[in-house]
Tab-separated table of N, CA and C in Angstrom:
chain	number	residue	atom	x	y	z
T	1	UNK	N	-5.173	25.103	26.975
T	1	UNK	CA	-3.559	24.630	27.843
T	1	UNK	C	-2.567	25.033	27.003
T	2	UNK	N	-2.987	25.863	25.511
T	2	UNK	CA	-1.800	26.554	24.574
T	2	UNK	C	-1.049	27.578	25.384
T	3	UNK	N	-1.497	28.216	26.032
T	3	UNK	CA	-1.575	29.573	26.918
T	3	UNK	C	-0.843	29.212	28.006
T	4	UNK	N	-0.726	28.149	28.852
T	4	UNK	CA	-0.608	27.561	29.575
T	4	UNK	C	0.724	27.562	29.241
T	5	UNK	N	1.027	27.139	28.593
T	5	UNK	CA	2.787	25.938	27.676
T	5	UNK	C	3.008	27.574	27.441
T	6	UNK	N	2.441	28.892	26.389
T	6	UNK	CA	3.105	29.723	26.957
T	6	UNK	C	3.063	30.550	27.322
T	7	UNK	N	3.021	30.704	28.406
T	7	UNK	CA	3.277	31.370	30.376
T	7	UNK	C	4.391	30.752	30.413
T	8	UNK	N	4.520	29.510	30.506
T	8	UNK	CA	5.393	28.399	31.156
T	8	UNK	C	6.486	28.543	30.533
T	9	UNK	N	7.134	28.563	28.913
T	9	UNK	CA	7.962	28.429	28.491
T	9	UNK	C	8.841	29.727	28.373
T	10	UNK	N	7.641	31.131	28.695
T	10	UNK	CA	8.345	32.356	28.645
T	10	UNK	C	9.132	32.543	29.777
T	11	UNK	N	8.341	32.293	30.884
T	11	UNK	CA	8.315	32.154	32.378
T	11	UNK	C	9.772	31.479	31.978
T	12	UNK	N	10.417	30.238	32.076
T	12	UNK	CA	11.090	30.149	31.888
T	12	UNK	C	12.063	30.478	30.813
T	13	UNK	N	11.854	30.692	30.306
T	13	UNK	CA	12.989	31.776	29.634
T	13	UNK	C	13.502	32.887	30.485
T	14	UNK	N	12.576	33.164	31.046
T	14	UNK	CA	13.106	34.668	31.849
T	14	UNK	C	13.650	34.420	32.896
T	15	UNK	N	13.559	33.539	33.615
T	15	UNK	CA	14.255	32.896	35.038
T	15	UNK	C	15.417	32.180	34.496
T	16	UNK	N	16.304	32.087	33.424
T	16	UNK	CA	17.092	31.340	33.050
T	16	UNK	C	18.301	31.811	31.918
T	17	UNK	N	17.377	33.135	31.802
T	17	UNK	CA	18.170	33.767	31.091
T	17	UNK	C	18.846	35.159	31.364
T	18	UNK	N	19.962	35.579	31.076
T	18	UNK	CA	21.015	36.292	31.550
T	18	UNK	C	21.830	37.300	30.191
T	19	UNK	N	21.717	38.698	30.471
T	19	UNK	CA	22.575	39.587	30.119
T	19	UNK	C	21.759	40.405	28.869
T	20	UNK	N	20.587	40.892	29.155
T	20	UNK	CA	19.611	41.308	28.494
T	20	UNK	C	19.125	40.586	26.883
T	21	UNK	N	17.861	41.137	26.568
T	21	UNK	CA	17.674	40.329	25.211
T	21	UNK	C	18.211	40.081	24.325
T	22	UNK	N	18.981	40.813	23.772
T	22	UNK	CA	20.009	40.168	22.860
T	22	UNK	C	20.672	38.475	22.926
T	23	UNK	N	21.024	38.473	24.175
T	23	UNK	CA	21.712	37.596	24.970
T	23	UNK	C	20.321	36.610	25.339
T	24	UNK	N	18.766	36.422	25.230
T	24	UNK	CA	17.815	35.619	25.220
T	24	UNK	C	17.525	34.861	24.235
T	25	UNK	N	17.964	35.513	23.236
T	25	UNK	CA	17.559	35.208	21.082
T	25	UNK	C	17.641	33.720	20.773
T	26	UNK	N	18.817	33.287	21.391
T	26	UNK	CA	19.297	31.430	21.259
T	26	UNK	C	18.062	30.771	21.906
T	27	UNK	N	17.784	31.310	23.153
T	27	UNK	CA	16.666	30.302	23.904
T	27	UNK	C	15.586	30.323	23.174
T	28	UNK	N	15.295	31.489	23.482
T	28	UNK	CA	14.203	31.459	22.601
T	28	UNK	C	13.776	31.005	21.371
T	29	UNK	N	14.861	30.977	20.226
T	29	UNK	CA	14.864	30.726	18.925
T	29	UNK	C	14.670	29.021	19.275
T	30	UNK	N	15.135	28.351	20.375
T	30	UNK	CA	14.835	26.576	21.003
T	30	UNK	C	13.657	26.459	21.652
T	31	UNK	N	13.344	27.439	22.268
T	31	UNK	CA	12.196	27.519	22.557
T	31	UNK	C	11.247	27.082	21.592
T	32	UNK	N	11.233	27.968	20.525
T	32	UNK	CA	9.784	28.499	19.251
T	32	UNK	C	9.713	27.272	18.801
T	33	UNK	N	10.926	26.937	18.054
T	33	UNK	CA	11.500	26.434	17.432
T	33	UNK	C	10.845	24.672	17.465
T	34	UNK	N	11.259	24.469	18.715
T	34	UNK	CA	10.681	22.821	19.319
T	34	UNK	C	9.614	22.976	20.081
T	35	UNK	N	8.399	23.799	19.739
T	35	UNK	CA	6.875	23.876	19.639
T	35	UNK	C	6.427	24.032	18.982
T	36	UNK	N	7.564	24.574	18.305
T	36	UNK	CA	7.017	24.381	16.795
T	36	UNK	C	5.836	25.238	16.677
T	37	UNK	N	6.055	26.685	16.474
T	37	UNK	CA	5.366	27.515	17.105
T	37	UNK	C	5.798	28.639	15.508
T	38	UNK	N	6.878	28.547	15.357
T	38	UNK	CA	7.534	29.514	14.173
T	38	UNK	C	8.337	28.449	13.852
T	39	UNK	N	8.678	29.253	12.343
T	39	UNK	CA	10.391	28.348	11.988
T	39	UNK	C	11.278	29.677	12.118
T	40	UNK	N	12.422	29.273	11.976
T	40	UNK	CA	13.551	29.963	12.113
T	40	UNK	C	13.374	31.760	11.914
T	41	UNK	N	13.271	31.326	10.578
T	41	UNK	CA	13.155	32.427	9.746
T	41	UNK	C	11.910	33.485	9.698
T	42	UNK	N	10.671	32.683	10.187
T	42	UNK	CA	9.695	33.166	10.599
T	42	UNK	C	10.091	34.343	11.806
T	43	UNK	N	10.661	33.718	12.802
T	43	UNK	CA	11.314	34.157	14.347
T	43	UNK	C	12.039	35.074	13.613
T	44	UNK	N	12.770	35.091	12.786
T	44	UNK	CA	13.764	35.749	12.562
T	44	UNK	C	13.285	37.322	11.688
T	45	UNK	N	11.889	37.253	11.328
T	45	UNK	CA	11.159	38.184	10.684
T	45	UNK	C	10.564	39.182	12.372
T	46	UNK	N	10.294	37.886	12.915
T	46	UNK	CA	9.919	38.451	14.042
T	46	UNK	C	10.905	39.871	14.884
T	47	UNK	N	12.076	38.878	15.137
T	47	UNK	CA	13.197	39.410	15.433
T	47	UNK	C	13.921	40.695	15.652
T	48	UNK	N	13.382	40.938	14.239
T	48	UNK	CA	13.815	42.239	13.350
T	48	UNK	C	12.438	43.534	13.787
T	49	UNK	N	11.770	42.815	13.799
T	49	UNK	CA	10.392	43.996	14.208
T	49	UNK	C	10.628	44.491	15.208
T	50	UNK	N	10.742	43.429	15.796
T	50	UNK	CA	10.951	44.164	17.668
T	50	UNK	C	11.973	44.704	17.760
T	51	UNK	N	12.860	44.831	17.457
T	51	UNK	CA	14.111	45.036	17.140
T	51	UNK	C	14.253	46.532	16.879
T	52	UNK	N	12.900	46.584	16.198
T	52	UNK	CA	13.700	48.462	15.646
T	52	UNK	C	11.783	48.413	16.464
T	53	UNK	N	10.869	48.659	17.260
T	53	UNK	CA	9.880	48.882	17.824
T	53	UNK	C	10.147	48.912	19.388
T	54	UNK	N	9.820	50.199	19.917
T	54	UNK	CA	10.214	50.776	20.937
T	54	UNK	C	9.902	49.076	22.574
T	55	UNK	N	10.639	49.373	23.307
T	55	UNK	CA	10.275	48.385	24.115
T	55	UNK	C	11.712	46.815	24.092
T	56	UNK	N	11.922	46.604	24.988
T	56	UNK	CA	12.675	45.478	25.288
T	56	UNK	C	12.863	44.002	24.088
T	57	UNK	N	13.678	43.955	23.368
T	57	UNK	CA	13.651	42.928	22.239
T	57	UNK	C	12.983	41.265	22.711
T	58	UNK	N	13.792	40.886	23.946
T	58	UNK	CA	12.960	39.529	24.020
T	58	UNK	C	11.549	39.703	24.581
T	59	UNK	N	10.837	40.909	25.382
T	59	UNK	CA	9.408	40.737	25.863
T	59	UNK	C	8.359	40.989	24.376
T	60	UNK	N	9.331	42.012	23.526
T	60	UNK	CA	8.387	42.380	22.432
T	60	UNK	C	8.512	40.905	21.267
T	61	UNK	N	9.578	40.280	21.259
T	61	UNK	CA	9.752	39.237	20.190
T	61	UNK	C	8.319	37.807	21.065
T	62	UNK	N	8.825	37.948	22.511
T	62	UNK	CA	7.593	36.721	22.906
T	62	UNK	C	6.434	37.284	22.934
T	63	UNK	N	5.845	38.524	22.977
T	63	UNK	CA	4.426	39.133	22.303
T	63	UNK	C	4.151	38.643	21.129
T	64	UNK	N	5.471	38.922	20.063
T	64	UNK	CA	4.677	38.551	18.888
T	64	UNK	C	4.697	37.296	18.774
T	65	UNK	N	5.706	36.492	19.443
T	65	UNK	CA	5.477	35.096	19.135
T	65	UNK	C	4.260	34.757	19.926
T	66	UNK	N	3.345	35.459	20.873
T	66	UNK	CA	2.342	35.155	21.740
T	66	UNK	C	1.558	35.132	20.694
T	67	UNK	N	0.782	36.060	20.197
T	67	UNK	CA	0.106	36.620	19.474
T	67	UNK	C	-0.217	35.601	18.287
T	68	UNK	N	1.390	35.264	17.898
T	68	UNK	CA	1.069	34.254	16.414
T	68	UNK	C	0.334	32.659	17.217
T	69	UNK	N	0.966	32.287	18.091
T	69	UNK	CA	0.344	31.615	18.184
T	69	UNK	C	-0.844	31.614	18.535
T	70	UNK	N	-1.937	31.972	20.064
T	70	UNK	CA	-3.142	32.241	20.654
T	70	UNK	C	-3.595	33.584	20.317
T	71	UNK	N	-3.412	34.780	19.671
T	71	UNK	CA	-3.645	35.860	19.272
T	71	UNK	C	-3.813	36.397	20.330
T	72	UNK	N	-4.534	37.703	21.452
T	72	UNK	CA	-4.284	38.644	22.155
T	72	UNK	C	-3.917	37.858	23.326
T	73	UNK	N	-4.658	36.682	23.416
T	73	UNK	CA	-4.755	35.977	24.909
T	73	UNK	C	-3.563	35.565	25.117
T	74	UNK	N	-2.835	34.403	24.055
T	74	UNK	CA	-1.517	34.675	23.716
T	74	UNK	C	0.557	35.402	24.204
T	75	UNK	N	-0.515	36.940	23.077
T	75	UNK	CA	0.771	37.748	23.696
T	75	UNK	C	0.396	37.994	25.378
T	76	UNK	N	-0.495	38.238	25.711
T	76	UNK	CA	-0.317	37.955	27.723
T	76	UNK	C	-0.073	37.348	27.966
T	77	UNK	N	-0.207	36.515	27.384
T	77	UNK	CA	0.968	35.351	28.566
T	77	UNK	C	1.982	35.404	28.421
T	78	UNK	N	2.591	35.271	26.765
T	78	UNK	CA	4.257	35.658	26.851
T	78	UNK	C	4.525	36.400	27.234
T	79	UNK	N	3.605	37.676	27.827
T	79	UNK	CA	4.726	39.067	28.049
T	79	UNK	C	4.738	38.523	29.491
T	80	UNK	N	3.326	38.529	30.111
T	80	UNK	CA	3.889	38.411	31.448
T	80	UNK	C	4.813	37.157	31.591
T	81	UNK	N	4.604	35.965	31.199
T	81	UNK	CA	5.389	34.920	31.139
T	81	UNK	C	7.199	35.643	31.498
T	82	UNK	N	7.393	36.976	30.478
T	82	UNK	CA	8.510	37.395	30.129
T	82	UNK	C	9.435	37.871	31.105
T	83	UNK	N	7.967	38.834	31.672
T	83	UNK	CA	8.114	40.119	32.695
T	83	UNK	C	8.327	39.884	34.036
T	84	UNK	N	7.103	39.262	34.099
T	84	UNK	CA	7.422	38.269	35.775
T	84	UNK	C	8.735	38.017	36.394
T	85	UNK	N	9.270	37.235	35.534
T	85	UNK	CA	10.834	36.950	36.286
T	85	UNK	C	11.701	37.681	36.422
T	86	UNK	N	11.869	38.770	35.082
T	86	UNK	CA	12.745	40.386	35.255
T	86	UNK	C	12.331	40.700	36.138
T	87	UNK	N	10.819	41.182	36.631
T	87	UNK	CA	10.387	41.744	37.477
T	87	UNK	C	10.682	40.966	38.917
T	88	UNK	N	10.447	40.098	39.259
T	88	UNK	CA	11.126	39.257	40.373
T	88	UNK	C	12.100	39.201	40.913
T	89	UNK	N	13.166	38.891	40.078
T	89	UNK	CA	14.713	39.122	40.235
T	89	UNK	C	15.258	40.293	40.065
T	90	UNK	N	15.041	41.393	39.380
T	90	UNK	CA	15.428	42.476	39.961
T	90	UNK	C	15.050	43.505	41.232
T	91	UNK	N	14.016	42.919	41.174
T	91	UNK	CA	13.496	43.286	42.824
T	91	UNK	C	14.437	43.012	44.054
T	92	UNK	N	14.632	41.836	43.931
T	92	UNK	CA	15.061	40.989	45.045
T	92	UNK	C	16.368	41.640	45.108
T	93	UNK	N	17.275	41.756	43.762
T	93	UNK	CA	19.120	41.886	43.388
T	93	UNK	C	18.797	43.555	43.897
T	94	UNK	N	17.979	44.693	43.657
T	94	UNK	CA	18.516	45.799	43.836
T	94	UNK	C	18.494	46.270	45.684
T	95	UNK	N	17.745	45.082	46.299
T	95	UNK	CA	16.850	45.618	47.613
T	95	UNK	C	18.606	45.201	47.964
T	96	UNK	N	19.377	44.418	47.429
T	96	UNK	CA	20.910	43.720	48.055
T	96	UNK	C	22.191	44.676	47.281
T	97	UNK	N	21.849	44.718	45.947
T	97	UNK	CA	23.270	45.059	44.921
T	97	UNK	C	23.940	45.863	45.683
T	98	UNK	N	23.049	47.101	46.122
T	98	UNK	CA	23.963	48.311	46.039
T	98	UNK	C	24.636	48.322	47.494
T	99	UNK	N	24.301	47.325	48.898
T	99	UNK	CA	25.129	46.784	49.873
T	99	UNK	C	26.548	46.476	49.094
T	100	UNK	N	26.057	45.347	48.209
T	100	UNK	CA	27.371	44.169	47.622
T	100	UNK	C	27.804	44.985	46.288
T	101	UNK	N	27.645	45.730	45.722
T	101	UNK	CA	28.336	45.339	44.561
T	101	UNK	C	29.680	46.024	44.499
T	102	UNK	N	30.446	46.610	45.097
T	102	UNK	CA	31.893	46.892	45.592
T	102	UNK	C	32.883	45.342	46.210
T	103	UNK	N	32.665	44.418	46.550
T	103	UNK	CA	32.747	43.662	47.142
T	103	UNK	C	33.781	42.716	46.071
T	104	UNK	N	34.464	42.685	46.568
T	104	UNK	CA	35.246	41.861	45.470
T	104	UNK	C	34.986	40.505	44.638
T	105	UNK	N	34.201	39.721	45.101
T	105	UNK	CA	33.750	38.518	44.973
T	105	UNK	C	32.983	38.677	43.514
T	106	UNK	N	32.070	39.989	44.198
T	106	UNK	CA	30.981	40.006	43.561
T	106	UNK	C	31.443	40.720	41.847
T	107	UNK	N	32.609	41.697	42.607
T	107	UNK	CA	33.052	42.521	40.490
T	107	UNK	C	33.529	41.459	39.891
T	108	UNK	N	34.354	40.722	41.099
T	108	UNK	CA	34.680	39.474	39.428
T	108	UNK	C	34.191	38.605	38.937
T	109	UNK	N	32.109	38.076	39.822
T	109	UNK	CA	31.896	37.679	39.178
T	109	UNK	C	31.055	38.293	37.568
T	110	UNK	N	30.802	39.662	37.786
T	110	UNK	CA	30.294	40.287	36.945
T	110	UNK	C	31.293	40.752	35.981
T	111	UNK	N	32.534	41.059	36.269
T	111	UNK	CA	33.644	40.678	35.321
T	111	UNK	C	33.689	39.661	34.404
T	112	UNK	N	33.442	38.151	34.870
T	112	UNK	CA	33.736	36.872	34.493
T	112	UNK	C	32.503	36.912	33.476
T	113	UNK	N	31.309	37.487	34.120
T	113	UNK	CA	30.109	37.299	32.894
T	113	UNK	C	29.707	38.174	31.484
T	114	UNK	N	30.983	38.839	30.991
T	114	UNK	CA	31.005	39.428	30.669
T	114	UNK	C	30.656	39.241	28.987
T	115	UNK	N	32.242	38.210	28.927
T	115	UNK	CA	32.766	37.386	27.947
T	115	UNK	C	31.413	36.196	27.480
T	116	UNK	N	30.916	35.902	27.849
T	116	UNK	CA	29.775	34.865	28.139
T	116	UNK	C	28.409	35.488	26.780
T	117	UNK	N	28.651	37.331	27.388
T	117	UNK	CA	27.269	37.489	27.217
T	117	UNK	C	26.990	37.908	25.481
T	118	UNK	N	28.928	38.619	25.619
T	118	UNK	CA	29.632	39.352	24.726
T	118	UNK	C	29.190	37.519	23.576
T	119	UNK	N	29.697	36.379	23.963
T	119	UNK	CA	29.752	34.951	23.316
T	119	UNK	C	27.798	34.862	22.854
T	120	UNK	N	27.019	35.161	24.041
T	120	UNK	CA	25.724	34.914	23.334
T	120	UNK	C	24.964	35.402	22.373
T	121	UNK	N	25.504	37.164	22.601
T	121	UNK	CA	24.880	37.695	21.091
T	121	UNK	C	25.535	37.526	20.048
T	122	UNK	N	27.204	37.067	20.036
T	122	UNK	CA	27.866	36.763	18.503
T	122	UNK	C	26.687	35.329	18.162
T	123	UNK	N	26.346	34.237	19.409
T	123	UNK	CA	25.637	33.448	18.473
T	123	UNK	C	24.781	33.407	18.305
T	124	UNK	N	23.510	34.341	18.697
T	124	UNK	CA	22.707	34.975	18.556
T	124	UNK	C	22.483	35.393	16.628
T	125	UNK	N	23.376	36.439	16.753
T	125	UNK	CA	24.214	37.056	15.279
T	125	UNK	C	24.231	36.106	14.255
T	126	UNK	N	24.909	35.192	15.049
T	126	UNK	CA	25.773	34.295	13.769
T	126	UNK	C	24.223	33.526	13.666
T	127	UNK	N	23.919	32.616	14.156
T	127	UNK	CA	22.684	31.335	14.277
T	127	UNK	C	21.755	32.364	12.870
T	128	UNK	N	20.997	33.332	13.417
T	128	UNK	CA	20.394	34.578	12.177
T	128	UNK	C	20.833	34.781	11.230
T	129	UNK	N	22.073	34.729	11.044
T	129	UNK	CA	22.644	35.249	10.138
T	129	UNK	C	22.656	33.578	9.022
T	130	UNK	N	23.205	32.661	9.715
T	130	UNK	CA	22.802	31.665	8.733
T	130	UNK	C	21.469	31.147	8.461
T	131	UNK	N	20.847	31.066	9.096
T	131	UNK	CA	18.655	30.621	9.124
T	131	UNK	C	18.986	31.669	8.219
T	132	UNK	N	18.912	32.908	8.078
T	132	UNK	CA	18.273	33.555	6.511
T	132	UNK	C	19.392	34.056	5.604
T	133	UNK	N	20.368	32.701	5.225
T	133	UNK	CA	21.809	32.405	3.903
T	133	UNK	C	22.249	33.904	3.639
T	134	UNK	N	22.230	34.993	5.084
T	134	UNK	CA	23.942	35.202	5.108
T	134	UNK	C	25.077	35.297	5.454
T	135	UNK	N	25.243	33.447	5.341
T	135	UNK	CA	26.024	32.936	5.498
T	135	UNK	C	25.848	32.004	4.730
T	136	UNK	N	26.007	31.516	3.291
T	136	UNK	CA	25.624	30.272	2.783
T	136	UNK	C	26.840	30.224	1.913
T	137	UNK	N	25.914	29.696	0.648
T	137	UNK	CA	26.928	29.473	-0.535
T	137	UNK	C	26.855	31.162	-1.111
T	138	UNK	N	27.712	31.044	-1.971
T	138	UNK	CA	28.159	32.578	-2.516
T	138	UNK	C	26.609	32.034	-3.976
T	139	UNK	N	25.968	33.442	-3.951
T	139	UNK	CA	25.023	34.152	-4.438
T	139	UNK	C	24.652	35.622	-4.786
T	140	UNK	N	24.106	35.554	-5.302
T	140	UNK	CA	24.185	37.524	-5.313
T	140	UNK	C	23.330	37.722	-4.508
T	141	UNK	N	22.284	37.096	-3.866
T	141	UNK	CA	21.034	37.252	-2.869
T	141	UNK	C	22.146	37.809	-1.421
T	142	UNK	N	23.136	36.366	-0.960
T	142	UNK	CA	23.692	36.350	0.236
T	142	UNK	C	25.151	37.644	0.032
T	143	UNK	N	25.470	38.086	-1.385
T	143	UNK	CA	26.573	39.080	-1.307
T	143	UNK	C	26.070	40.148	-0.582
T	144	UNK	N	24.532	40.744	-1.736
T	144	UNK	CA	24.338	41.872	-1.529
T	144	UNK	C	23.678	41.862	-0.135
T	145	UNK	N	23.243	40.957	1.103
T	145	UNK	CA	22.447	40.815	2.215
T	145	UNK	C	24.230	41.306	3.232
T	146	UNK	N	25.368	40.533	2.660
T	146	UNK	CA	26.960	40.637	3.214
T	146	UNK	C	27.124	42.489	3.277
T	147	UNK	N	26.350	42.913	1.538
T	147	UNK	CA	26.785	43.911	2.291
T	147	UNK	C	26.113	45.189	2.199
T	148	UNK	N	25.022	44.939	2.554
T	148	UNK	CA	24.166	45.511	3.253
T	148	UNK	C	24.317	45.367	4.668
T	149	UNK	N	24.721	44.169	5.421
T	149	UNK	CA	25.368	44.173	7.031
T	149	UNK	C	26.524	44.987	6.777
T	150	UNK	N	27.631	45.400	6.219
T	150	UNK	CA	28.332	45.509	5.867
T	150	UNK	C	28.561	47.351	6.398
T	151	UNK	N	28.041	47.578	5.184
T	151	UNK	CA	27.496	48.772	5.552
T	151	UNK	C	26.058	49.986	6.441
T	152	UNK	N	25.533	48.719	7.282
T	152	UNK	CA	24.573	49.120	8.309
T	152	UNK	C	26.040	49.159	9.544
T	153	UNK	N	27.321	48.057	9.951
T	153	UNK	CA	28.162	48.064	10.458
T	153	UNK	C	28.553	49.217	10.755
T	154	UNK	N	29.345	49.512	9.650
T	154	UNK	CA	30.665	50.740	9.221
T	154	UNK	C	29.382	52.179	9.366
T	155	UNK	N	28.224	51.885	9.017
T	155	UNK	CA	27.607	53.376	9.080
T	155	UNK	C	27.043	53.921	10.945
T	156	UNK	N	26.956	52.680	11.214
T	156	UNK	CA	27.351	52.575	12.983
T	156	UNK	C	28.277	52.910	14.161
T	157	UNK	N	29.554	51.753	13.273
T	157	UNK	CA	30.870	52.270	14.115
T	157	UNK	C	31.702	53.201	13.860
T	158	UNK	N	31.923	53.343	12.355
T	158	UNK	CA	33.017	54.233	11.771
T	158	UNK	C	31.657	56.283	11.727
T	159	UNK	N	30.740	55.868	10.855
T	159	UNK	CA	30.565	56.844	11.028
T	159	UNK	C	29.593	57.709	11.864
T	160	UNK	N	29.508	56.733	12.720
T	160	UNK	CA	28.129	57.319	13.458
T	160	UNK	C	27.273	58.046	13.141
T	161	UNK	N	26.051	56.889	12.521
T	161	UNK	CA	24.819	57.464	11.823
T	161	UNK	C	24.171	56.777	12.788
T	162	UNK	N	22.981	57.345	13.285
T	162	UNK	CA	22.303	56.858	14.593
T	162	UNK	C	21.459	56.192	13.857
T	163	UNK	N	21.179	54.472	14.407
T	163	UNK	CA	20.609	53.144	14.582
T	163	UNK	C	19.384	53.866	13.288
T	164	UNK	N	18.034	54.558	13.902
T	164	UNK	CA	17.014	54.335	13.211
T	164	UNK	C	17.110	54.817	11.776
T	165	UNK	N	18.288	55.749	11.528
T	165	UNK	CA	18.846	56.458	9.911
T	165	UNK	C	19.039	54.663	9.112
T	166	UNK	N	20.068	53.901	10.343
T	166	UNK	CA	20.722	52.795	9.570
T	166	UNK	C	19.741	51.530	9.223
T	167	UNK	N	18.724	51.403	10.106
T	167	UNK	CA	17.681	50.688	10.006
T	167	UNK	C	16.601	51.162	8.942
T	168	UNK	N	16.277	52.721	8.404
T	168	UNK	CA	15.357	52.778	8.355
T	168	UNK	C	16.305	52.799	6.570
T	169	UNK	N	17.459	53.031	6.109
T	169	UNK	CA	18.400	52.632	4.643
T	169	UNK	C	18.403	51.301	4.938
T	170	UNK	N	18.226	50.205	5.658
T	170	UNK	CA	18.724	48.771	5.243
T	170	UNK	C	16.939	48.336	5.020
T	171	UNK	N	15.986	48.745	5.099
T	171	UNK	CA	14.826	48.505	4.648
T	171	UNK	C	14.321	48.969	3.425
T	172	UNK	N	14.746	50.159	2.933
T	172	UNK	CA	14.881	50.684	1.804
T	172	UNK	C	15.538	50.380	1.031
T	173	UNK	N	16.748	49.740	1.403
T	173	UNK	CA	17.852	48.145	0.399
T	173	UNK	C	17.044	47.692	0.179
T	174	UNK	N	16.697	46.765	1.246
T	174	UNK	CA	16.017	45.849	1.327
T	174	UNK	C	14.591	45.687	0.095
T	175	UNK	N	13.617	46.905	0.145
T	175	UNK	CA	12.671	47.086	-0.856
T	175	UNK	C	13.250	47.209	-2.275
T	176	UNK	N	14.509	47.713	-2.212
T	176	UNK	CA	14.581	48.070	-3.510
T	176	UNK	C	15.234	46.668	-4.686
T	177	UNK	N	16.536	46.217	-3.159
T	177	UNK	CA	16.837	44.822	-4.445
T	177	UNK	C	15.943	43.458	-3.819
T	178	UNK	N	15.002	43.449	-3.150
T	178	UNK	CA	14.528	41.866	-3.650
T	178	UNK	C	13.071	42.162	-3.213
């Protein structure tokens, strides 16, 4: 029964989530914690590893969650549940998209979706920052986490450091500080 629940949960997430993997994270977090499969802190660790792993972050996260809940069969059900909607939707859209993507209403709709995608990603970032005490009371740990965040952001935006280097350096900073 748990395998069916895992499959169905990630199938629904896959069908109703738009905007890419990062935009799906709030919904994944809601479902995972409501099923008591993981705490938000555990899921944050999973997302960190999934984000550093090759492949889409939402599918990687689903596989981690499925494996945590029901081992290899759970990982398979989560992956299938997450991938099937994307496959079907993209298959259907690709058949029509190149015929309609120059239409004014389609262009307007896509333009209008940009802010909500950005909002969903920002919401996910804030929610995980709060759950990991990055934004909390002032303490040595929260200040050091904010310093790592600011340095990582500056490295990516201002100094154009490759993301892999930033990830490795942030991990090293975490090992040294904590």
